Structure formats: structure tokens, C-alpha cells
Amino acid sequence: MSATQGGQDSRHVHGHDHGHAHADGAGHGTLKGYVIGFLLSVVLTAIPFWLVMGEVFDDKQATTLIILGFAAVQMLVHMVFFLHMNTRSEGGWNMLALIFTLVLVVITLSGSLWVMYHMNSNMMPMSVHDMRNMP
Amino acid sequence: MTSTTIHAATNGDPALRFYDLGGEHHPENGTMLGFWLYLMSDCLVFAVLFAMYGVLGGSYAAGPSPKELFDLPLVAVNTSMLLLSSITYGFAMLEMARSRKAATLVWLAITGLFGLAFVSLELYEFHHLIHEGAGPQRSAFLSAFFTLVGTHGLHVSFGIVWLVTLMVQVSQRGFTVENRRRLNCLSLFWHFLDVVWIGVFTFVYLMGVLR
């Protein structure tokens, strides 16, 4: 009885999905998609660790930029292959919310780092004597 | 036998057609969109914590620096635990799509074990740091570090609790519409935490060692 119930449920859900193509937000992954995503993220994780642990480049700035690039690509890979993001899910509202969040994240991160870095470097130098007599 | 099947099929057909014509393209209920919005707000929480770490990450207060503290091989193992748990959750979702209960539960259990390994390794790392005198009260850098990484670890821990709850639900009630929806939500949550971890191991650990 419970098996029949499960079967009916699944057919119902299936029919529903055909009605609204990918309208339920979480798209349906395939085995191929998951395996491709996994292999890509293994490679995209291994290379930054190798770059840093093996001290491949002498230039730290270059290494930093490269690993940040790898992180951005890997986040994209996870979004597409694991979170099944596309422009159609939930009638585009998922993507709109994501873009809005990304804008806020960029403003928060770059704004904080930029402002606080300049606050630090423009601060009046303080001597040990001043520090001791601070209120 | 054949005639009843055909009868059932034609009986089911008007229902399907009703769904096709009746639906203007909007979702049946907004749970998945609502959960996505929650994830985006969670993303903002992490963005603020990342910004805080970015600002304070260099303030050692004459204490230990990331290069002296972080054990990259351990972080690499930790990262692979989370990555493996991501793909095993994917396998669980694929088995759910085929309505195979036992296989889904096995993959969910494996996912939970990988998650548990991740949290255990992180707790071991935290314990080790605090034991060395590099606890959250040592410097602004360490406060920011423990807050950011600890918040992520807390999310994973709650994810494991949720996972176990859903395993009980699925084993008792099977794949009802509600359980499928819940597993879909947890899928988003779990993969989202993996995305945040990419930021953590790059921004905190790798760039910390480079600093």
C-alpha cells in the first residue's frame, strides 16, 4: 500500500514538473552533471592548494590574484552544477535575488576593505607615550 | 488487465491536461523561492563576517600570525570532506528522483558522516589553537577567524541535525511531496555551505598563509 502511494506521489510530482518546466527552483541534476561538477571542483581546489603549499610563485601578489580567480570560478561551477542555478528557475526571481545579493556583497566587502585600509594608513601616528596617556 | 491500464491512463490524462492549461507560469507554492531568499540573506551574514575578517585579519596584537598557526594539509583534508559530502548529497537527490528509498537513505547517511568528519576536524583544529594559547581572545585576527569559521561550522552542524531529521522522516513516511520539498531545501543549504567554504579556505587559510 505504501509503495503504491509512493508511486502515485512520484507520478503526480512528475506530471506537475512537466506542467511548469523547472518552476520549483531546485532544478534536477543528472549524474553526469554532478560528476562533471565534482571533478571540476577537485581540480579547482587542488591547484590553489598546490600553488600556496608548494610556493610555486615567488610573487605573493600574483599568487593571491590567481587563487582568488580560482575561487570565483569554483563558486560558479558549484552554482551551476550543484545548486542548478539558471535564469528560468522561479520565473527568474532566483537569479534576480542572487544578483541583488552579489551587488550587496561586493559593496560590503570592497567598501569595508577600502575604507578601513585608508582609515588605518591616514591615521595620525601615535607614539608609545601618547598611547600610555590615552583616556 | 490491459484495458484497465488504458482506462486508468485516459482517466489520468484530463488531470494532466488540467495542470497544463490551468497554470499560469507561477509556482504552486513559494517554499523554494523563500528558502532561496533565506540563503541569500545568510550569504549577506557571511559577507559581513568576511569583511570583518578582511579588515581585522592583519591585527595580530603581537600574537601568532596565520602562517604560524594554520595547518594547510589539515585544511585540505577538511575541504575534501565537504566536497565529497556535496557529491554524495547529489547522489541522494538522484536516487530520490528515481524514488529509491533505501539508496537515498544510504547516500544521505554517507553525506552525514562526511559532514561529521568535517565538523570534527574543525573542532580538533579549534581545540589545538586554543590549547596553544591562540584562542579567540588573543588578537583581533583570531577573534575574526573564530567568528567566521565558527559560524560556518555551526551552519554545517545544524545541517547535519536537519539531515538526520529528514532521514527519520523519509524512512517513516517515504517520499511524500513534503519530504521531497524538504530534501530539495536541504540540498540548496548543503551546497550553499560548500560555496561559502570555498571563500573560507581561499580568503582565510590560503591568503592567510601568503600574507
CSV table of C-alpha atoms in Angstrom, one decimal:
chain,number,residue,atom,x,y,z
A,1,MET,CA,0.0,0.0,0.0
A,2,SER,CA,2.7,2.4,1.0
A,3,ALA,CA,4.7,1.5,-2.1
A,4,THR,CA,1.7,2.3,-4.3
A,5,GLN,CA,1.2,5.6,-2.5
A,6,GLY,CA,4.9,6.5,-3.2
A,7,GLY,CA,4.5,5.6,-6.8
A,8,GLN,CA,1.4,7.8,-7.2
A,9,ASP,CA,3.1,10.6,-5.4
A,10,SER,CA,6.1,10.5,-7.7
A,11,ARG,CA,3.9,10.4,-10.8
A,12,HIS,CA,2.0,13.3,-9.5
A,13,VAL,CA,5.1,15.3,-8.9
A,14,HIS,CA,6.5,14.3,-12.3
A,15,GLY,CA,3.4,15.4,-14.1
A,16,HIS,CA,3.4,18.7,-12.2
A,17,ASP,CA,7.0,19.3,-13.2
A,18,HIS,CA,6.1,18.9,-16.9
A,19,GLY,CA,3.5,21.5,-16.4
A,20,HIS,CA,5.9,24.1,-15.1
A,21,ALA,CA,9.3,23.4,-16.6
A,22,HIS,CA,11.8,23.9,-13.7
A,23,ALA,CA,9.4,26.1,-11.9
A,24,ASP,CA,10.2,24.5,-8.5
A,25,GLY,CA,13.5,26.3,-8.1
A,26,ALA,CA,15.8,23.4,-7.5
A,27,GLY,CA,16.4,22.0,-11.0
A,28,HIS,CA,17.0,18.3,-11.4
A,29,GLY,CA,20.6,17.4,-11.7
A,30,THR,CA,21.9,14.5,-13.7
A,31,LEU,CA,24.6,12.0,-12.7
A,32,LYS,CA,26.8,13.5,-15.5
A,33,GLY,CA,26.3,17.0,-14.2
A,34,TYR,CA,27.2,16.1,-10.6
A,35,VAL,CA,30.3,14.1,-11.7
A,36,ILE,CA,31.5,17.0,-14.0
A,37,GLY,CA,30.9,19.5,-11.2
A,38,PHE,CA,32.8,17.3,-8.7
A,39,LEU,CA,35.8,16.7,-11.0
A,40,LEU,CA,36.0,20.4,-11.9
A,41,SER,CA,35.8,21.5,-8.2
A,42,VAL,CA,38.5,18.9,-7.2
A,43,VAL,CA,40.8,20.4,-9.9
A,44,LEU,CA,39.9,24.0,-8.9
A,45,THR,CA,40.6,23.2,-5.2
A,46,ALA,CA,43.8,21.2,-5.8
A,47,ILE,CA,45.5,23.9,-7.9
A,48,PRO,CA,45.3,26.8,-5.3
A,49,PHE,CA,46.4,24.5,-2.5
A,50,TRP,CA,49.3,23.3,-4.7
A,51,LEU,CA,50.2,26.9,-5.6
A,52,VAL,CA,50.4,28.0,-1.9
A,53,MET,CA,51.8,24.9,-0.3
A,54,GLY,CA,54.4,24.3,-3.0
A,55,GLU,CA,55.3,28.0,-3.1
A,56,VAL,CA,55.2,27.8,-6.8
A,57,PHE,CA,55.5,31.6,-7.5
A,58,ASP,CA,57.8,34.0,-5.7
A,59,ASP,CA,55.4,36.9,-6.2
A,60,LYS,CA,52.7,36.7,-3.4
A,61,GLN,CA,50.5,39.3,-5.1
A,62,ALA,CA,50.3,37.2,-8.2
A,63,THR,CA,49.5,34.0,-6.3
A,64,THR,CA,46.8,35.9,-4.3
A,65,LEU,CA,45.1,37.1,-7.5
A,66,ILE,CA,45.3,33.6,-9.1
A,67,ILE,CA,43.8,31.8,-6.2
A,68,LEU,CA,41.0,34.4,-5.9
A,69,GLY,CA,40.3,33.8,-9.6
A,70,PHE,CA,40.2,30.0,-9.0
A,71,ALA,CA,37.8,30.6,-6.1
A,72,ALA,CA,35.5,32.7,-8.2
A,73,VAL,CA,35.4,30.1,-11.0
A,74,GLN,CA,34.8,27.3,-8.5
A,75,MET,CA,31.9,29.2,-6.9
A,76,LEU,CA,30.4,29.5,-10.4
A,77,VAL,CA,30.9,25.8,-11.0
A,78,HIS,CA,29.1,24.9,-7.7
A,79,MET,CA,26.3,27.4,-8.6
A,80,VAL,CA,25.7,25.8,-12.0
A,81,PHE,CA,26.3,22.0,-11.3
A,82,PHE,CA,25.2,21.6,-7.7
A,83,LEU,CA,22.7,24.5,-7.0
A,84,HIS,CA,21.3,24.2,-10.6
A,85,MET,CA,21.1,27.9,-11.0
A,86,ASN,CA,19.7,29.2,-14.2
A,87,THR,CA,17.8,32.3,-15.4
A,88,ARG,CA,14.5,30.5,-15.6
A,89,SER,CA,14.0,29.0,-12.1
A,90,GLU,CA,11.1,30.5,-10.2
A,91,GLY,CA,10.4,32.7,-13.2
A,92,GLY,CA,13.8,34.5,-12.9
A,93,TRP,CA,13.3,35.6,-9.3
A,94,ASN,CA,16.1,33.3,-8.0
A,95,MET,CA,18.6,34.9,-10.4
A,96,LEU,CA,17.4,38.4,-9.5
A,97,ALA,CA,17.8,37.7,-5.8
A,98,LEU,CA,21.2,36.3,-6.5
A,99,ILE,CA,22.3,39.3,-8.5
A,100,PHE,CA,21.0,41.7,-5.9
A,101,THR,CA,22.8,39.8,-3.1
A,102,LEU,CA,26.1,39.8,-5.2
A,103,VAL,CA,25.8,43.5,-5.6
A,104,LEU,CA,25.4,44.0,-1.8
A,105,VAL,CA,28.3,41.5,-1.1
A,106,VAL,CA,30.6,43.4,-3.5
A,107,ILE,CA,29.7,46.8,-1.9
A,108,THR,CA,30.1,45.4,1.7
A,109,LEU,CA,33.4,43.7,1.0
A,110,SER,CA,35.1,46.2,-1.2
A,111,GLY,CA,33.7,49.2,0.8
A,112,SER,CA,34.8,47.8,4.1
A,113,LEU,CA,38.3,46.9,2.9
A,114,TRP,CA,38.8,50.2,1.0
A,115,VAL,CA,37.5,52.5,3.8
A,116,MET,CA,39.2,50.7,6.7
A,117,TYR,CA,42.5,50.4,4.8
A,118,HIS,CA,42.6,54.2,4.3
A,119,MET,CA,41.5,54.8,7.9
A,120,ASN,CA,44.5,52.8,9.0
A,121,SER,CA,47.0,54.4,6.7
A,122,ASN,CA,45.7,58.0,7.2
A,123,MET,CA,45.5,57.7,11.0
A,124,MET,CA,47.8,60.1,12.9
A,125,PRO,CA,50.9,58.3,14.1
A,126,MET,CA,50.8,57.6,17.8
A,127,SER,CA,53.8,57.4,20.0
A,128,VAL,CA,54.2,54.9,22.9
A,129,HIS,CA,54.0,57.9,25.2
A,130,ASP,CA,50.6,59.0,23.7
A,131,MET,CA,49.3,55.5,23.9
A,132,ARG,CA,50.1,55.3,27.7
A,133,ASN,CA,48.3,58.6,28.4
A,134,MET,CA,45.2,57.7,26.4
A,135,PRO,CA,41.9,58.5,28.2
B,1,MET,CA,-5.7,-6.1,-17.2
B,2,THR,CA,-4.6,-4.1,-20.3
B,3,SER,CA,-7.9,-2.5,-20.6
B,4,THR,CA,-7.9,-1.3,-17.0
B,5,THR,CA,-4.4,0.2,-17.6
B,6,ILE,CA,-5.6,2.1,-20.6
B,7,HIS,CA,-8.7,3.1,-18.8
B,8,ALA,CA,-6.5,4.4,-15.9
B,9,ALA,CA,-4.3,6.2,-18.3
B,10,THR,CA,-7.1,8.0,-20.1
B,11,ASN,CA,-8.6,8.8,-16.7
B,12,GLY,CA,-5.3,10.4,-15.6
B,13,ASP,CA,-4.9,12.3,-18.8
B,14,PRO,CA,-7.5,15.1,-18.2
B,15,ALA,CA,-5.9,15.7,-14.8
B,16,LEU,CA,-2.6,16.3,-16.5
B,17,ARG,CA,-4.1,18.5,-19.2
B,18,PHE,CA,-5.9,20.5,-16.5
B,19,TYR,CA,-2.5,21.2,-14.9
B,20,ASP,CA,-1.0,22.2,-18.3
B,21,LEU,CA,-3.7,24.6,-19.3
B,22,GLY,CA,-4.7,25.9,-15.8
B,23,GLY,CA,-1.3,27.0,-14.7
B,24,GLU,CA,-0.2,30.5,-15.5
B,25,HIS,CA,3.5,30.2,-15.1
B,26,HIS,CA,3.8,30.7,-11.4
B,27,PRO,CA,5.0,28.1,-8.8
B,28,GLU,CA,2.5,26.1,-6.7
B,29,ASN,CA,3.9,27.4,-3.5
B,30,GLY,CA,6.8,29.7,-2.8
B,31,THR,CA,8.8,27.5,-0.5
B,32,MET,CA,11.7,27.1,-2.8
B,33,LEU,CA,11.9,30.8,-3.6
B,34,GLY,CA,11.5,31.6,0.1
B,35,PHE,CA,14.3,29.3,1.0
B,36,TRP,CA,16.5,30.7,-1.7
B,37,LEU,CA,15.8,34.2,-0.3
B,38,TYR,CA,16.8,32.9,3.2
B,39,LEU,CA,20.1,31.6,1.7
B,40,MET,CA,20.8,34.9,0.1
B,41,SER,CA,20.3,36.7,3.5
B,42,ASP,CA,22.6,34.1,5.0
B,43,CYS,CA,25.0,35.0,2.3
B,44,LEU,CA,24.9,38.6,3.5
B,45,VAL,CA,25.7,37.4,7.0
B,46,PHE,CA,28.8,35.7,5.7
B,47,ALA,CA,29.7,38.7,3.6
B,48,VAL,CA,29.8,40.9,6.7
B,49,LEU,CA,31.9,38.3,8.6
B,50,PHE,CA,34.3,38.1,5.6
B,51,ALA,CA,34.5,41.9,5.5
B,52,MET,CA,35.3,41.9,9.2
B,53,TYR,CA,38.0,39.3,8.7
B,54,GLY,CA,39.4,41.3,5.8
B,55,VAL,CA,39.6,44.4,8.0
B,56,LEU,CA,41.0,42.7,11.2
B,57,GLY,CA,42.9,39.8,9.6
B,58,GLY,CA,46.2,41.6,9.9
B,59,SER,CA,45.8,42.8,13.5
B,60,TYR,CA,47.9,40.2,15.4
B,61,ALA,CA,48.4,42.2,18.6
B,62,ALA,CA,51.9,40.8,18.7
B,63,GLY,CA,50.4,37.4,18.7
B,64,PRO,CA,50.8,34.5,16.3
B,65,SER,CA,50.2,35.1,12.6
B,66,PRO,CA,48.2,32.8,10.2
B,67,LYS,CA,51.4,31.4,8.8
B,68,GLU,CA,52.5,30.1,12.2
B,69,LEU,CA,49.0,28.7,13.1
B,70,PHE,CA,47.4,27.3,10.0
B,71,ASP,CA,48.0,23.7,9.1
B,72,LEU,CA,47.2,23.6,5.4
B,73,PRO,CA,47.3,19.8,4.9
B,74,LEU,CA,44.5,19.5,7.6
B,75,VAL,CA,42.5,22.2,5.8
B,76,ALA,CA,43.0,20.3,2.5
B,77,VAL,CA,41.5,17.2,4.1
B,78,ASN,CA,38.7,19.2,5.6
B,79,THR,CA,37.9,20.7,2.2
B,80,SER,CA,37.8,17.3,0.6
B,81,MET,CA,35.4,16.1,3.2
B,82,LEU,CA,33.0,18.9,2.4
B,83,LEU,CA,33.4,18.4,-1.4
B,84,LEU,CA,32.8,14.6,-1.1
B,85,SER,CA,29.7,15.3,1.1
B,86,SER,CA,28.4,17.6,-1.7
B,87,ILE,CA,28.6,15.0,-4.4
B,88,THR,CA,27.1,12.2,-2.1
B,89,TYR,CA,24.2,14.5,-1.4
B,90,GLY,CA,23.8,14.9,-5.2
B,91,PHE,CA,23.7,11.1,-5.5
B,92,ALA,CA,21.0,11.0,-2.8
B,93,MET,CA,18.9,13.5,-4.8
B,94,LEU,CA,19.4,11.4,-8.0
B,95,GLU,CA,18.1,8.3,-6.1
B,96,MET,CA,15.2,10.4,-4.8
B,97,ALA,CA,14.3,11.3,-8.4
B,98,ARG,CA,14.1,7.6,-9.1
B,99,SER,CA,12.1,7.1,-5.8
B,100,ARG,CA,14.5,4.6,-4.4
B,101,LYS,CA,14.2,5.0,-0.7
B,102,ALA,CA,16.9,2.6,0.6
B,103,ALA,CA,19.6,4.0,-1.7
B,104,THR,CA,18.6,7.6,-0.9
B,105,LEU,CA,18.9,6.9,2.8
B,106,VAL,CA,22.4,5.3,2.4
B,107,TRP,CA,23.7,8.3,0.4
B,108,LEU,CA,22.2,10.7,3.0
B,109,ALA,CA,24.0,8.7,5.8
B,110,ILE,CA,27.3,8.9,3.9
B,111,THR,CA,26.7,12.6,3.4
B,112,GLY,CA,26.1,13.0,7.2
B,113,LEU,CA,29.3,11.1,8.0
B,114,PHE,CA,31.4,13.3,5.7
B,115,GLY,CA,29.8,16.4,7.4
B,116,LEU,CA,30.5,14.9,10.8
B,117,ALA,CA,34.1,14.3,9.8
B,118,PHE,CA,34.3,18.0,8.7
B,119,VAL,CA,32.9,19.3,11.9
B,120,SER,CA,35.2,17.0,14.0
B,121,LEU,CA,38.3,18.1,12.1
B,122,GLU,CA,37.3,21.7,12.6
B,123,LEU,CA,36.7,21.2,16.3
B,124,TYR,CA,40.1,19.5,16.6
B,125,GLU,CA,41.7,22.5,14.9
B,126,PHE,CA,39.9,24.9,17.2
B,127,HIS,CA,40.9,22.9,20.3
B,128,HIS,CA,44.5,22.7,19.1
B,129,LEU,CA,44.6,26.5,18.6
B,130,ILE,CA,43.1,27.3,21.9
B,131,HIS,CA,45.4,24.8,23.6
B,132,GLU,CA,48.4,26.7,22.0
B,133,GLY,CA,47.1,30.0,23.5
B,134,ALA,CA,45.7,31.2,20.2
B,135,GLY,CA,42.1,31.4,21.3
B,136,PRO,CA,39.6,34.0,20.1
B,137,GLN,CA,40.6,36.4,22.9
B,138,ARG,CA,44.3,36.5,21.8
B,139,SER,CA,44.0,39.1,19.0
B,140,ALA,CA,41.5,40.8,16.7
B,141,PHE,CA,42.7,38.5,13.9
B,142,LEU,CA,41.9,35.4,16.0
B,143,SER,CA,38.5,36.8,17.1
B,144,ALA,CA,37.6,37.4,13.5
B,145,PHE,CA,38.9,34.0,12.5
B,146,PHE,CA,36.9,32.1,15.1
B,147,THR,CA,33.7,34.0,14.4
B,148,LEU,CA,33.8,33.5,10.6
B,149,VAL,CA,35.0,29.8,10.6
B,150,GLY,CA,32.9,29.0,13.7
B,151,THR,CA,29.7,30.4,12.1
B,152,HIS,CA,30.3,28.2,9.1
B,153,GLY,CA,30.9,25.2,11.3
B,154,LEU,CA,27.7,25.9,13.2
B,155,HIS,CA,25.8,26.0,9.9
B,156,VAL,CA,27.2,22.6,8.9
B,157,SER,CA,26.3,21.2,12.4
B,158,PHE,CA,22.7,22.4,12.0
B,159,GLY,CA,22.7,21.0,8.5
B,160,ILE,CA,23.6,17.6,10.0
B,161,VAL,CA,20.8,17.8,12.5
B,162,TRP,CA,18.4,18.6,9.7
B,163,LEU,CA,19.8,15.8,7.6
B,164,VAL,CA,19.2,13.2,10.4
B,165,THR,CA,15.7,14.6,10.9
B,166,LEU,CA,14.9,14.1,7.3
B,167,MET,CA,16.4,10.6,7.2
B,168,VAL,CA,13.9,9.7,10.0
B,169,GLN,CA,11.1,11.4,8.1
B,170,VAL,CA,11.8,9.6,4.9
B,171,SER,CA,12.3,6.2,6.5
B,172,GLN,CA,9.0,6.5,8.3
B,173,ARG,CA,6.8,8.3,5.7
B,174,GLY,CA,8.6,7.7,2.4
B,175,PHE,CA,8.8,10.2,-0.4
B,176,THR,CA,5.8,12.4,0.2
B,177,VAL,CA,5.6,15.7,-1.6
B,178,GLU,CA,6.6,17.5,1.7
B,179,ASN,CA,9.6,15.3,2.2
B,180,ARG,CA,10.8,15.8,-1.4
B,181,ARG,CA,10.5,19.6,-0.9
B,182,ARG,CA,12.4,19.4,2.4
B,183,LEU,CA,15.2,17.3,0.8
B,184,ASN,CA,15.3,19.9,-2.0
B,185,CYS,CA,15.7,22.7,0.5
B,186,LEU,CA,18.4,20.9,2.4
B,187,SER,CA,20.2,20.3,-0.9
B,188,LEU,CA,20.3,24.0,-1.5
B,189,PHE,CA,21.5,24.6,2.0
B,190,TRP,CA,24.2,22.0,1.9
B,191,HIS,CA,25.6,23.1,-1.5
B,192,PHE,CA,25.4,26.7,-0.4
B,193,LEU,CA,27.6,25.9,2.6
B,194,ASP,CA,30.2,24.3,0.3
B,195,VAL,CA,30.2,27.6,-1.7
B,196,VAL,CA,30.9,29.6,1.4
B,197,TRP,CA,33.7,27.2,2.4
B,198,ILE,CA,35.4,28.0,-1.0
B,199,GLY,CA,35.6,31.5,0.2
B,200,VAL,CA,36.8,30.5,3.6
B,201,PHE,CA,39.7,28.3,2.5
B,202,THR,CA,40.8,30.8,-0.1
B,203,PHE,CA,40.4,34.0,1.8
B,204,VAL,CA,41.2,32.9,5.3
B,205,TYR,CA,43.6,29.9,5.0
B,206,LEU,CA,45.4,30.2,1.7
B,207,MET,CA,45.7,34.0,1.7
B,208,GLY,CA,46.5,34.0,5.4
B,209,VAL,CA,49.5,31.8,4.8
B,210,LEU,CA,50.5,34.0,1.9
B,211,ARG,CA,50.2,37.2,3.9
